[in-house]
Amino acid sequence: MARSDRIVILTGAGVSAESGLGTFRDEGGLWAKFDPMKLATPEAFADDPETVLGFYNARRANLSDAKANAAHHALAELEQNWMMDGRSDFLLVTQNIDDLHEQAGSASLLHMHGELLRTRCSLCDHLFYDREDMAIDRLCPACTKAGGLRPHVVWFGEMPLGLDQIYAALSRCDLFVAIGTSGTVYPAAGFVSEARRNGAHTVELTLEPGEISDFFSERHYGPATEVVPEWVQGLG
Ligand code: BV8
């Protein structure tokens, strides 16, 4: 295969599974325990903000001792080498709301479903890094009003972030790699067909085949901490 020059990588919950953060649809996953339509939608937040904030506060607290794993580090190293080799485009799109890619040193990173460690005020749109518990009576540090604070996370039915940048990168890339995602959530699950349509080589690195596996020309299965570093090593 010719040397790739423009890469888009999409990660999902599977890349953080071995850092102890639950996935969504695996055995015992988050959506196996909680109903996403009761916790991860704007309607759920409007109906019962305390329960929704409690759910995200618990996940935020759980993040504090999570560490980036070998897969996150391999992707950060790939990015550094990619730019050093004079290749032109590198974009890492994550569906994850954890900060493990940042911990590993990834820089060209886009959180299309938002970030658990940022809080947004729905009254004044102030966005800030926050490790504290959110509560309906907590005052926004900017507009000093209560009742507007929510996690800066994209819920079902809400517009994912950075789509223009993502689709522009997909239209140009010659290599698309999906890592640790079940391919159930759109529009992320449709990125592989977009990349294929533009002639990119497509690679899936995940634990086991998922809903979109047939779209990939190259597939390697196994735990991300093994499969991702191996694949990065083997990249010409
Ligand atoms: C949108 C943040 C319009 C929250 C998430 C009805 C009503 C409303 C919308 C819809 C509807 N029907 C369909 C839709 C569209 C909807 C959707 O796709 N629903 C699905 C359920 C059918 N999408 C949306 O609503 C999106 N917005 O459509 O707006 C629009 C559309 C296009 C253009 C413009 C506007 C917004 C979706 C975002 C929702 N927010 N997260 C939170 O985290 O609490 S989504 C949620 O699922 C997760 O955050 C995650 O990001 C996402 C995908 O899950 P995965 O990452 O793939 O995780 P999963 O557990 O599923 O899979 C883990 C994988 O890892 C598995 O394959 C497993 O085998 C593998 N694995 C496990 N262990 C390992 C491993 N791999 C490697 N190593 C291991 N050790």
PDB file of N, CA, C and O in Angstrom, residues 1 4 7 10 18 22 28 31 36 54 57 59 66 74 118 130 149 151 159 173 187 193 195 198 207 212 214 225:
ATOM      1  N   MET A   1       0.852  -1.185   0.000  1.00  0.00           N
ATOM      2  CA  MET A   1       0.000   0.000   0.000  1.00  0.00           C
ATOM      3  C   MET A   1       0.896   1.245   0.000  1.00  0.00           C
ATOM      4  O   MET A   1       1.897   1.298   0.695  1.00  0.00           O
ATOM      5  N   SER A   4       0.699   6.473   3.347  1.00  0.00           N
ATOM      6  CA  SER A   4      -0.428   7.394   3.563  1.00  0.00           C
ATOM      7  C   SER A   4       0.093   8.749   3.987  1.00  0.00           C
ATOM      8  O   SER A   4       1.128   8.869   4.623  1.00  0.00           O
ATOM      9  N   ILE A   7      -4.433  11.232   7.427  1.00  0.00           N
ATOM     10  CA  ILE A   7      -5.114  10.204   8.213  1.00  0.00           C
ATOM     11  C   ILE A   7      -6.201  10.809   9.102  1.00  0.00           C
ATOM     12  O   ILE A   7      -6.055  11.921   9.636  1.00  0.00           O
ATOM     13  N   LEU A  10     -10.819   7.556  14.255  1.00  0.00           N
ATOM     14  CA  LEU A  10     -12.031   7.709  15.088  1.00  0.00           C
ATOM     15  C   LEU A  10     -11.919   6.717  16.238  1.00  0.00           C
ATOM     16  O   LEU A  10     -11.756   5.517  16.006  1.00  0.00           O
ATOM     17  N   GLU A  18      -9.646  -0.523  28.730  1.00  0.00           N
ATOM     18  CA  GLU A  18      -8.576  -1.107  29.559  1.00  0.00           C
ATOM     19  C   GLU A  18      -7.983  -0.087  30.531  1.00  0.00           C
ATOM     20  O   GLU A  18      -7.085  -0.396  31.292  1.00  0.00           O
ATOM     21  N   GLY A  22     -15.899   2.278  31.709  1.00  0.00           N
ATOM     22  CA  GLY A  22     -16.873   1.372  31.094  1.00  0.00           C
ATOM     23  C   GLY A  22     -17.188   1.743  29.647  1.00  0.00           C
ATOM     24  O   GLY A  22     -17.104   2.903  29.273  1.00  0.00           O
ATOM     25  N   GLY A  28     -22.540  -5.493  30.767  1.00  0.00           N
ATOM     26  CA  GLY A  28     -22.303  -4.669  31.965  1.00  0.00           C
ATOM     27  C   GLY A  28     -21.940  -3.231  31.631  1.00  0.00           C
ATOM     28  O   GLY A  28     -21.564  -2.438  32.484  1.00  0.00           O
ATOM     29  N   TRP A  31     -24.879   1.598  29.118  1.00  0.00           N
ATOM     30  CA  TRP A  31     -26.258   1.598  28.635  1.00  0.00           C
ATOM     31  C   TRP A  31     -26.934   0.247  28.912  1.00  0.00           C
ATOM     32  O   TRP A  31     -28.124   0.093  28.664  1.00  0.00           O
ATOM     33  N   PRO A  36     -30.085   5.188  28.234  1.00  0.00           N
ATOM     34  CA  PRO A  36     -29.539   6.449  27.717  1.00  0.00           C
ATOM     35  C   PRO A  36     -30.636   7.479  27.436  1.00  0.00           C
ATOM     36  O   PRO A  36     -30.430   8.680  27.583  1.00  0.00           O
ATOM     37  N   GLY A  54     -26.402  13.945  38.538  1.00  0.00           N
ATOM     38  CA  GLY A  54     -25.803  12.932  39.417  1.00  0.00           C
ATOM     39  C   GLY A  54     -25.074  11.863  38.608  1.00  0.00           C
ATOM     40  O   GLY A  54     -23.959  11.446  38.936  1.00  0.00           O
ATOM     41  N   ASN A  57     -21.892  13.513  37.323  1.00  0.00           N
ATOM     42  CA  ASN A  57     -20.955  13.753  38.442  1.00  0.00           C
ATOM     43  C   ASN A  57     -20.241  12.459  38.817  1.00  0.00           C
ATOM     44  O   ASN A  57     -19.027  12.446  39.034  1.00  0.00           O
ATOM     45  N   ARG A  59     -19.625   9.861  36.853  1.00  0.00           N
ATOM     46  CA  ARG A  59     -18.660   9.509  35.798  1.00  0.00           C
ATOM     47  C   ARG A  59     -17.449  10.449  35.849  1.00  0.00           C
ATOM     48  O   ARG A  59     -16.322  10.051  35.579  1.00  0.00           O
ATOM     49  N   ALA A  66      -8.425   7.515  36.333  1.00  0.00           N
ATOM     50  CA  ALA A  66      -8.237   6.759  35.084  1.00  0.00           C
ATOM     51  C   ALA A  66      -6.958   7.241  34.398  1.00  0.00           C
ATOM     52  O   ALA A  66      -6.673   8.432  34.348  1.00  0.00           O
ATOM     53  N   ALA A  74       0.147   4.976  21.989  1.00  0.00           N
ATOM     54  CA  ALA A  74       0.581   4.639  20.622  1.00  0.00           C
ATOM     55  C   ALA A  74       0.031   5.658  19.624  1.00  0.00           C
ATOM     56  O   ALA A  74       0.720   6.057  18.670  1.00  0.00           O
ATOM     57  N   ARG A 118     -15.705  19.308  31.207  1.00  0.00           N
ATOM     58  CA  ARG A 118     -16.082  20.711  31.001  1.00  0.00           C
ATOM     59  C   ARG A 118     -17.562  20.872  31.326  1.00  0.00           C
ATOM     60  O   ARG A 118     -18.378  20.015  30.986  1.00  0.00           O
ATOM     61  N   ASP A 130     -13.909  21.831  34.582  1.00  0.00           N
ATOM     62  CA  ASP A 130     -14.572  21.720  35.886  1.00  0.00           C
ATOM     63  C   ASP A 130     -14.487  20.292  36.403  1.00  0.00           C
ATOM     64  O   ASP A 130     -14.885  19.366  35.690  1.00  0.00           O
ATOM     65  N   LEU A 149     -26.322  25.101  34.706  1.00  0.00           N
ATOM     66  CA  LEU A 149     -25.091  24.296  34.499  1.00  0.00           C
ATOM     67  C   LEU A 149     -25.406  22.872  34.035  1.00  0.00           C
ATOM     68  O   LEU A 149     -26.265  22.202  34.603  1.00  0.00           O
ATOM     69  N   PRO A 151     -23.332  19.248  31.815  1.00  0.00           N
ATOM     70  CA  PRO A 151     -22.054  18.776  31.288  1.00  0.00           C
ATOM     71  C   PRO A 151     -21.917  19.193  29.823  1.00  0.00           C
ATOM     72  O   PRO A 151     -22.937  19.227  29.088  1.00  0.00           O
ATOM     73  N   MET A 159     -26.684  18.075  18.241  1.00  0.00           N
ATOM     74  CA  MET A 159     -25.730  18.139  17.128  1.00  0.00           C
ATOM     75  C   MET A 159     -24.311  17.822  17.630  1.00  0.00           C
ATOM     76  O   MET A 159     -23.838  18.473  18.564  1.00  0.00           O
ATOM     77  N   CYS A 173      -8.908  12.526   3.291  1.00  0.00           N
ATOM     78  CA  CYS A 173      -7.979  11.529   3.862  1.00  0.00           C
ATOM     79  C   CYS A 173      -7.725  10.360   2.921  1.00  0.00           C
ATOM     80  O   CYS A 173      -8.591  10.005   2.111  1.00  0.00           O
ATOM     81  N   PRO A 187     -23.843  10.522  13.742  1.00  0.00           N
ATOM     82  CA  PRO A 187     -23.201  10.302  12.434  1.00  0.00           C
ATOM     83  C   PRO A 187     -21.832   9.630  12.473  1.00  0.00           C
ATOM     84  O   PRO A 187     -21.322   9.257  11.419  1.00  0.00           O
ATOM     85  N   SER A 193     -18.007   5.030   5.654  1.00  0.00           N
ATOM     86  CA  SER A 193     -18.502   5.034   4.260  1.00  0.00           C
ATOM     87  C   SER A 193     -18.083   6.330   3.567  1.00  0.00           C
ATOM     88  O   SER A 193     -17.741   6.321   2.389  1.00  0.00           O
ATOM     89  N   ALA A 195     -15.365   7.997   4.138  1.00  0.00           N
ATOM     90  CA  ALA A 195     -13.921   7.875   3.809  1.00  0.00           C
ATOM     91  C   ALA A 195     -13.743   6.957   2.596  1.00  0.00           C
ATOM     92  O   ALA A 195     -13.000   7.261   1.668  1.00  0.00           O
ATOM     93  N   ASN A 198     -14.419   8.452  -0.649  1.00  0.00           N
ATOM     94  CA  ASN A 198     -13.357   9.338  -1.128  1.00  0.00           C
ATOM     95  C   ASN A 198     -12.072   8.578  -1.396  1.00  0.00           C
ATOM     96  O   ASN A 198     -11.002   9.172  -1.480  1.00  0.00           O
ATOM     97  N   LEU A 207     -12.223  -4.958  19.557  1.00  0.00           N
ATOM     98  CA  LEU A 207     -12.189  -6.266  20.227  1.00  0.00           C
ATOM     99  C   LEU A 207     -12.814  -7.356  19.373  1.00  0.00           C
ATOM    100  O   LEU A 207     -12.281  -8.444  19.220  1.00  0.00           O
ATOM    101  N   ILE A 212     -20.422  -2.141  11.774  1.00  0.00           N
ATOM    102  CA  ILE A 212     -19.959  -1.544  10.501  1.00  0.00           C
ATOM    103  C   ILE A 212     -18.708  -2.242   9.988  1.00  0.00           C
ATOM    104  O   ILE A 212     -18.056  -1.770   9.060  1.00  0.00           O
ATOM    105  N   ASP A 214     -18.090  -4.674   8.063  1.00  0.00           N
ATOM    106  CA  ASP A 214     -17.994  -5.027   6.628  1.00  0.00           C
ATOM    107  C   ASP A 214     -17.492  -3.873   5.770  1.00  0.00           C
ATOM    108  O   ASP A 214     -17.077  -4.075   4.645  1.00  0.00           O
ATOM    109  N   THR A 225      -5.017  -2.290  23.658  1.00  0.00           N
ATOM    110  CA  THR A 225      -3.640  -2.084  24.152  1.00  0.00           C
ATOM    111  C   THR A 225      -2.654  -3.009  23.422  1.00  0.00           C
ATOM    112  O   THR A 225      -1.456  -2.779  23.477  1.00  0.00           O
TER     113      THR A 225
END
